[in-house]
Amino acid sequence: MPDPAIAPFSVLDPLISRYSSWLALPGEVTADTSDENPQNVVLMPMVLRIERREPPDRTALLEAAAAAAIAVCLDERCKPGGEWHEAMRTWISGRIRKVARRARGAHWEAVQALPGRTVRVGNAEVRAFLPMRVADMPKELSRLQISGSELDADEPPQPAADAPTLWLNPDVPMSAGKSAAQVGHATMILASLLHGAGLDAALERWAVDDFRCSVRQADADTWERLHPCDDPETAWRRARVAMVRDAGFTEVEPGTVTVLAQWR
C-alpha cells in the first residue's frame, strides 16, 4: 500500500490522462448511457445552502462549491490507506458526475453529519459529499430538491491576483446548480494537472489556502483570448489554462466548454 505521506494526491491520478483523451474527442460525442441503470450511477452530491430570507450571493456560492469539490477529493481520508480512498478513487476512475441540490434550515443542518466537506465563502456555504451510488443516497440527501437553485446575478470585484480564476462561458446560460457542478469539475481538473506536472508544492499551498478561487462570468474578449481551441495541452503548458467540457446530460449540449480554469 502506498505511503500517504509519499503520495498525498495520487487519488487524482486517473483524471490526468483522461483529461487529454476526453478533450481529443469530437465535440458532439457524449457517453452512451442507454443501457445504464440510473440507480447504479455513482456521483458526488453537492448541497447548496440557500435560505429563503437571506439567500447567498451567487458568486460566493459558486466559489464555495468550487472549493468544496476539491476539498473533499483531497481530504486526508481520501489518501491511500484512508477510509474514503477506495470510494473516491473508484469514482474518479469512472465518469465524473456531480449533482447539486439545495437546502435550508433543518435540512441543511441534517446533511452536515454525512461524510463530506463544507466550505464557506462570504455569506455562502456548500457541502460536497463522498461519491455514492444513487441507490445508496441517504434520505437526508435524496429528499432535497435539485431545481430552484437560481440566484440573481451579482457584481463581484476583479478576480484575486493570487488565486485561480474560473471563467464561465458567456454564451451558455446555466443555473446556479449546474454552474456549481461545473466549477467543481474545474478545480478537480486544475488540481490533477498540477499534480501531473509535478507541481505538488503549488497544490499544497492552494490546499493551505482552503482552495480559494475566483469565479467570474467571462466577457467575449476574455473567453476568446483564453480558450485553448484545438490545443488544450499547449494551453495548459504555456498559459496554465484548462477547460471543462460537459458531457451534455443536463442543460447544455454535449461537448460544450462551460468553464475555463486559469491558474495564477
mmCIF file of C-alpha atoms in Angstrom:
data_model
loop_
_atom_site.group_PDB
_atom_site.id
_atom_site.type_symbol
_atom_site.label_atom_id
_atom_site.label_comp_id
_atom_site.label_asym_id
_atom_site.label_seq_id
_atom_site.Cartn_x
_atom_site.Cartn_y
_atom_site.Cartn_z
ATOM 1 C CA MET A 1 0.000 0.000 0.000
ATOM 2 C CA PRO A 2 1.420 3.456 -0.901
ATOM 3 C CA ASP A 3 2.569 5.603 1.964
ATOM 4 C CA PRO A 4 0.089 8.509 2.340
ATOM 5 C CA ALA A 5 2.960 10.844 3.126
ATOM 6 C CA ILE A 6 4.611 9.988 -0.202
ATOM 7 C CA ALA A 7 1.552 10.048 -2.480
ATOM 8 C CA PRO A 8 -0.904 12.557 -0.959
ATOM 9 C CA PHE A 9 -2.524 13.441 -4.287
ATOM 10 C CA SER A 10 -2.448 10.044 -6.002
ATOM 11 C CA VAL A 11 -6.232 9.770 -5.803
ATOM 12 C CA LEU A 12 -6.280 12.236 -8.724
ATOM 13 C CA ASP A 13 -4.043 10.136 -10.987
ATOM 14 C CA PRO A 14 -6.871 8.618 -13.103
ATOM 15 C CA LEU A 15 -8.078 12.087 -14.060
ATOM 16 C CA ILE A 16 -4.769 13.237 -15.553
ATOM 17 C CA SER A 17 -4.738 11.012 -18.636
ATOM 18 C CA ARG A 18 -8.498 11.178 -19.055
ATOM 19 C CA TYR A 19 -8.388 14.975 -19.344
ATOM 20 C CA SER A 20 -6.387 14.886 -22.583
ATOM 21 C CA SER A 21 -8.223 11.911 -24.061
ATOM 22 C CA TRP A 22 -11.654 13.404 -23.361
ATOM 23 C CA LEU A 23 -10.782 16.751 -24.929
ATOM 24 C CA ALA A 24 -9.490 14.980 -28.021
ATOM 25 C CA LEU A 25 -12.944 13.566 -28.802
ATOM 26 C CA PRO A 26 -15.192 15.275 -31.370
ATOM 27 C CA GLY A 27 -17.276 17.993 -29.764
ATOM 28 C CA GLU A 28 -20.613 16.263 -30.275
ATOM 29 C CA VAL A 29 -19.563 12.950 -28.731
ATOM 30 C CA THR A 30 -21.022 12.046 -25.357
ATOM 31 C CA ALA A 31 -21.055 8.875 -23.296
ATOM 32 C CA ASP A 32 -23.592 6.204 -24.264
ATOM 33 C CA THR A 33 -25.751 5.636 -21.190
ATOM 34 C CA SER A 34 -28.651 3.873 -22.910
ATOM 35 C CA ASP A 35 -28.008 0.617 -21.025
ATOM 36 C CA GLU A 36 -27.212 2.304 -17.734
ATOM 37 C CA ASN A 37 -29.292 1.692 -14.638
ATOM 38 C CA PRO A 38 -29.846 5.186 -13.140
ATOM 39 C CA GLN A 39 -29.815 3.707 -9.636
ATOM 40 C CA ASN A 40 -26.270 2.447 -10.151
ATOM 41 C CA VAL A 41 -24.854 5.804 -11.227
ATOM 42 C CA VAL A 42 -22.074 6.939 -8.906
ATOM 43 C CA LEU A 43 -21.921 10.679 -8.363
ATOM 44 C CA MET A 44 -20.763 13.359 -5.959
ATOM 45 C CA PRO A 45 -23.720 15.092 -4.311
ATOM 46 C CA MET A 46 -23.282 18.781 -3.543
ATOM 47 C CA VAL A 47 -25.683 20.729 -1.355
ATOM 48 C CA LEU A 48 -26.021 24.496 -1.725
ATOM 49 C CA ARG A 49 -27.315 26.359 1.301
ATOM 50 C CA ILE A 50 -29.989 28.727 0.023
ATOM 51 C CA GLU A 51 -32.032 30.232 2.819
ATOM 52 C CA ARG A 52 -35.338 31.774 1.824
ATOM 53 C CA ARG A 53 -34.993 35.067 3.674
ATOM 54 C CA GLU A 54 -31.265 35.611 3.241
ATOM 55 C CA PRO A 55 -30.062 33.850 0.070
ATOM 56 C CA PRO A 56 -26.326 33.918 -0.617
ATOM 57 C CA ASP A 57 -24.588 35.896 -3.314
ATOM 58 C CA ARG A 58 -24.387 33.831 -6.483
ATOM 59 C CA THR A 59 -20.643 34.354 -6.966
ATOM 60 C CA ALA A 60 -19.826 33.454 -3.362
ATOM 61 C CA LEU A 61 -21.937 30.296 -3.662
ATOM 62 C CA LEU A 62 -20.084 29.172 -6.786
ATOM 63 C CA GLU A 63 -16.706 29.889 -5.201
ATOM 64 C CA ALA A 64 -17.703 27.814 -2.184
ATOM 65 C CA ALA A 65 -18.833 24.984 -4.474
ATOM 66 C CA ALA A 66 -15.571 25.053 -6.419
ATOM 67 C CA ALA A 67 -13.527 24.818 -3.226
ATOM 68 C CA ALA A 68 -15.743 22.197 -1.573
ATOM 69 C CA ALA A 69 -15.498 19.780 -4.526
ATOM 70 C CA ILE A 70 -11.699 19.614 -4.496
ATOM 71 C CA ALA A 71 -11.541 19.799 -0.693
ATOM 72 C CA VAL A 72 -13.443 16.536 -0.328
ATOM 73 C CA CYS A 73 -11.346 14.885 -3.063
ATOM 74 C CA LEU A 74 -8.110 15.780 -1.275
ATOM 75 C CA ASP A 75 -9.353 15.263 2.256
ATOM 76 C CA GLU A 76 -6.923 13.352 4.485
ATOM 77 C CA ARG A 77 -9.346 10.415 4.469
ATOM 78 C CA CYS A 78 -9.001 10.093 0.669
ATOM 79 C CA LYS A 79 -5.262 9.461 0.807
ATOM 80 C CA PRO A 80 -4.009 5.905 0.159
ATOM 81 C CA GLY A 81 -4.945 3.853 3.173
ATOM 82 C CA GLY A 82 -7.642 6.311 4.254
ATOM 83 C CA GLU A 83 -11.235 5.302 4.920
ATOM 84 C CA TRP A 84 -12.530 7.291 1.922
ATOM 85 C CA HIS A 85 -9.799 6.366 -0.566
ATOM 86 C CA GLU A 86 -11.481 3.444 -2.314
ATOM 87 C CA ALA A 87 -14.788 5.249 -2.856
ATOM 88 C CA MET A 88 -13.098 8.394 -4.162
ATOM 89 C CA ARG A 89 -10.606 6.555 -6.370
ATOM 90 C CA THR A 90 -13.379 4.411 -7.896
ATOM 91 C CA TRP A 91 -15.445 7.478 -8.736
ATOM 92 C CA ILE A 92 -12.530 9.416 -10.243
ATOM 93 C CA SER A 93 -11.624 6.355 -12.337
ATOM 94 C CA GLY A 94 -15.101 6.377 -13.913
ATOM 95 C CA ARG A 95 -17.437 9.093 -15.110
ATOM 96 C CA ILE A 96 -17.080 12.276 -13.104
ATOM 97 C CA ARG A 97 -20.629 13.232 -12.274
ATOM 98 C CA LYS A 98 -21.971 15.656 -9.707
ATOM 99 C CA VAL A 99 -25.468 16.737 -8.763
ATOM 100 C CA ALA A 100 -26.243 19.926 -6.864
ATOM 101 C CA ARG A 101 -29.239 20.137 -4.547
ATOM 102 C CA ARG A 102 -30.423 22.968 -2.345
ATOM 103 C CA ALA A 103 -31.218 23.022 1.351
ATOM 104 C CA ARG A 104 -32.115 25.423 4.118
ATOM 105 C CA GLY A 105 -32.789 25.374 7.823
ATOM 106 C CA ALA A 106 -33.056 21.955 9.454
ATOM 107 C CA HIS A 107 -32.436 20.163 6.159
ATOM 108 C CA TRP A 108 -29.084 21.939 5.809
ATOM 109 C CA GLU A 109 -28.136 21.024 9.360
ATOM 110 C CA ALA A 110 -29.115 17.380 8.789
ATOM 111 C CA VAL A 111 -26.653 16.823 5.931
ATOM 112 C CA GLN A 112 -23.685 18.037 7.983
ATOM 113 C CA ALA A 113 -23.461 14.604 9.609
ATOM 114 C CA LEU A 114 -22.899 12.846 6.262
ATOM 115 C CA PRO A 115 -19.315 12.229 5.001
ATOM 116 C CA GLY A 116 -18.113 15.329 3.169
ATOM 117 C CA ARG A 117 -16.617 18.811 3.470
ATOM 118 C CA THR A 118 -18.376 22.136 3.976
ATOM 119 C CA VAL A 119 -16.821 25.361 2.677
ATOM 120 C CA ARG A 120 -17.984 28.871 3.483
ATOM 121 C CA VAL A 121 -17.179 31.878 1.276
ATOM 122 C CA GLY A 122 -18.650 35.207 2.302
ATOM 123 C CA ASN A 123 -22.337 34.631 3.006
ATOM 124 C CA ALA A 124 -22.446 31.291 1.148
ATOM 125 C CA GLU A 125 -21.984 27.678 2.232
ATOM 126 C CA VAL A 126 -21.711 24.495 0.175
ATOM 127 C CA ARG A 127 -21.105 20.930 1.296
ATOM 128 C CA ALA A 128 -19.625 18.366 -1.116
ATOM 129 C CA PHE A 129 -20.018 14.711 -0.199
ATOM 130 C CA LEU A 130 -18.148 11.492 -0.683
ATOM 131 C CA PRO A 131 -19.308 9.991 -4.029
ATOM 132 C CA MET A 132 -22.013 7.343 -3.778
ATOM 133 C CA ARG A 133 -24.459 5.307 -5.840
ATOM 134 C CA VAL A 134 -27.810 6.964 -6.397
ATOM 135 C CA ALA A 135 -29.454 3.892 -4.850
ATOM 136 C CA ASP A 136 -27.394 4.356 -1.691
ATOM 137 C CA MET A 137 -28.134 8.052 -1.241
ATOM 138 C CA PRO A 138 -29.490 8.660 2.271
ATOM 139 C CA LYS A 139 -32.860 10.318 2.675
ATOM 140 C CA GLU A 140 -31.204 13.453 4.066
ATOM 141 C CA LEU A 141 -29.875 13.999 0.534
ATOM 142 C CA SER A 142 -32.462 12.329 -1.697
ATOM 143 C CA ARG A 143 -35.311 14.432 -0.294
ATOM 144 C CA LEU A 144 -33.612 17.691 -1.290
ATOM 145 C CA GLN A 145 -34.712 19.426 -4.479
ATOM 146 C CA ILE A 146 -32.412 19.813 -7.477
ATOM 147 C CA SER A 147 -34.412 22.583 -9.125
ATOM 148 C CA GLY A 148 -34.968 26.056 -7.733
ATOM 149 C CA SER A 149 -31.335 26.901 -7.099
ATOM 150 C CA GLU A 150 -31.272 30.002 -9.283
ATOM 151 C CA LEU A 151 -29.959 33.233 -7.791
ATOM 152 C CA ASP A 152 -29.789 36.770 -9.117
ATOM 153 C CA ALA A 153 -26.553 37.795 -10.809
ATOM 154 C CA ASP A 154 -24.263 39.954 -8.718
ATOM 155 C CA GLU A 155 -21.333 42.228 -9.494
ATOM 156 C CA PRO A 156 -18.169 40.819 -7.893
ATOM 157 C CA PRO A 157 -14.865 42.706 -7.823
ATOM 158 C CA GLN A 158 -11.897 41.880 -10.027
ATOM 159 C CA PRO A 159 -10.592 38.318 -9.585
ATOM 160 C CA ALA A 160 -7.979 37.794 -6.892
ATOM 161 C CA ALA A 161 -4.483 38.128 -8.326
ATOM 162 C CA ASP A 162 -3.083 35.299 -6.197
ATOM 163 C CA ALA A 163 -5.751 32.637 -6.766
ATOM 164 C CA PRO A 164 -7.025 30.680 -9.774
ATOM 165 C CA THR A 165 -9.914 32.147 -11.737
ATOM 166 C CA LEU A 166 -12.724 30.028 -13.133
ATOM 167 C CA TRP A 167 -14.292 31.766 -16.128
ATOM 168 C CA LEU A 168 -17.878 30.821 -17.011
ATOM 169 C CA ASN A 169 -18.806 30.653 -20.689
ATOM 170 C CA PRO A 170 -20.515 33.963 -21.589
ATOM 171 C CA ASP A 171 -22.634 32.298 -24.283
ATOM 172 C CA VAL A 172 -24.007 29.402 -22.209
ATOM 173 C CA PRO A 173 -26.596 30.294 -19.549
ATOM 174 C CA MET A 174 -26.551 27.800 -16.665
ATOM 175 C CA SER A 175 -28.469 27.553 -13.422
ATOM 176 C CA ALA A 176 -26.595 28.053 -10.174
ATOM 177 C CA GLY A 177 -26.762 24.301 -9.552
ATOM 178 C CA LYS A 178 -25.328 23.426 -12.951
ATOM 179 C CA SER A 179 -22.651 26.101 -12.601
ATOM 180 C CA ALA A 180 -21.722 24.755 -9.164
ATOM 181 C CA ALA A 181 -21.098 21.307 -10.611
ATOM 182 C CA GLN A 182 -19.044 22.749 -13.477
ATOM 183 C CA VAL A 183 -16.744 24.837 -11.289
ATOM 184 C CA GLY A 184 -16.324 21.765 -9.103
ATOM 185 C CA HIS A 185 -15.123 19.891 -12.184
ATOM 186 C CA ALA A 186 -12.747 22.782 -12.902
ATOM 187 C CA THR A 187 -10.967 22.689 -9.546
ATOM 188 C CA MET A 188 -10.578 18.918 -9.831
ATOM 189 C CA ILE A 189 -9.002 19.288 -13.264
ATOM 190 C CA LEU A 190 -6.699 22.071 -12.076
ATOM 191 C CA ALA A 191 -5.524 20.001 -9.119
ATOM 192 C CA SER A 192 -4.925 16.907 -11.236
ATOM 193 C CA LEU A 193 -2.936 18.877 -13.835
ATOM 194 C CA LEU A 194 -0.800 20.495 -11.145
ATOM 195 C CA HIS A 195 -0.111 17.065 -9.686
ATOM 196 C CA GLY A 196 0.639 15.636 -13.140
ATOM 197 C CA ALA A 197 3.095 18.453 -13.841
ATOM 198 C CA GLY A 198 4.970 17.757 -10.615
ATOM 199 C CA LEU A 199 3.707 20.972 -9.035
ATOM 200 C CA ASP A 200 2.625 19.368 -5.779
ATOM 201 C CA ALA A 201 4.163 22.212 -3.781
ATOM 202 C CA ALA A 202 1.790 24.654 -5.506
ATOM 203 C CA LEU A 203 -1.086 22.270 -4.876
ATOM 204 C CA GLU A 204 -0.159 22.061 -1.202
ATOM 205 C CA ARG A 205 -0.108 25.865 -0.939
ATOM 206 C CA TRP A 206 -3.541 26.001 -2.563
ATOM 207 C CA ALA A 207 -4.807 23.467 -0.021
ATOM 208 C CA VAL A 208 -3.427 25.556 2.841
ATOM 209 C CA ASP A 209 -5.369 28.497 1.363
ATOM 210 C CA ASP A 210 -8.550 26.349 1.523
ATOM 211 C CA PHE A 211 -8.611 26.058 -2.284
ATOM 212 C CA ARG A 212 -9.631 29.699 -2.627
ATOM 213 C CA CYS A 213 -10.536 30.740 -6.159
ATOM 214 C CA SER A 214 -12.445 33.395 -8.069
ATOM 215 C CA VAL A 215 -15.467 32.537 -10.207
ATOM 216 C CA ARG A 216 -16.352 35.130 -12.821
ATOM 217 C CA GLN A 217 -18.519 35.404 -15.915
ATOM 218 C CA ALA A 218 -16.109 35.863 -18.814
ATOM 219 C CA ASP A 219 -16.683 38.566 -21.389
ATOM 220 C CA ALA A 220 -16.333 37.677 -25.052
ATOM 221 C CA ASP A 221 -12.767 39.003 -25.343
ATOM 222 C CA THR A 222 -11.511 37.127 -22.271
ATOM 223 C CA TRP A 223 -13.135 33.909 -23.424
ATOM 224 C CA GLU A 224 -11.646 34.154 -26.909
ATOM 225 C CA ARG A 225 -8.187 35.026 -25.564
ATOM 226 C CA LEU A 226 -8.029 32.154 -23.093
ATOM 227 C CA HIS A 227 -9.867 29.408 -24.993
ATOM 228 C CA PRO A 228 -7.478 26.512 -25.814
ATOM 229 C CA CYS A 229 -9.392 25.758 -29.043
ATOM 230 C CA ASP A 230 -7.818 22.640 -30.546
ATOM 231 C CA ASP A 231 -4.647 22.556 -28.462
ATOM 232 C CA PRO A 232 -5.529 22.160 -24.763
ATOM 233 C CA GLU A 233 -2.168 20.603 -23.877
ATOM 234 C CA THR A 234 -0.255 23.653 -25.118
ATOM 235 C CA ALA A 235 -2.736 25.972 -23.412
ATOM 236 C CA TRP A 236 -2.005 24.312 -20.086
ATOM 237 C CA ARG A 237 1.751 24.140 -20.601
ATOM 238 C CA ARG A 238 2.163 27.750 -21.730
ATOM 239 C CA ALA A 239 -0.662 29.644 -20.062
ATOM 240 C CA ARG A 240 -1.846 27.302 -17.288
ATOM 241 C CA VAL A 241 -5.367 27.305 -18.711
ATOM 242 C CA ALA A 242 -7.567 24.206 -18.547
ATOM 243 C CA MET A 243 -11.125 23.730 -19.695
ATOM 244 C CA VAL A 244 -14.233 21.850 -18.638
ATOM 245 C CA ARG A 245 -16.119 20.183 -21.463
ATOM 246 C CA ASP A 246 -19.556 18.941 -20.476
ATOM 247 C CA ALA A 247 -20.958 15.552 -21.432
ATOM 248 C CA GLY A 248 -24.345 17.115 -22.077
ATOM 249 C CA PHE A 249 -26.506 15.165 -19.628
ATOM 250 C CA THR A 250 -28.308 18.325 -18.432
ATOM 251 C CA GLU A 251 -28.886 21.930 -19.575
ATOM 252 C CA VAL A 252 -26.156 22.174 -22.235
ATOM 253 C CA GLU A 253 -25.279 20.434 -25.484
ATOM 254 C CA PRO A 254 -22.706 17.593 -25.422
ATOM 255 C CA GLY A 255 -19.174 18.885 -25.814
ATOM 256 C CA THR A 256 -19.933 22.405 -24.575
ATOM 257 C CA VAL A 257 -16.992 24.117 -22.915
ATOM 258 C CA THR A 258 -18.573 25.505 -19.747
ATOM 259 C CA VAL A 259 -15.572 26.782 -17.766
ATOM 260 C CA LEU A 260 -12.032 27.923 -18.480
ATOM 261 C CA ALA A 261 -9.829 27.481 -15.411
ATOM 262 C CA GLN A 262 -6.856 29.838 -15.239
ATOM 263 C CA TRP A 263 -4.151 29.020 -12.705
ATOM 264 C CA ARG A 264 -2.404 32.047 -11.176
#
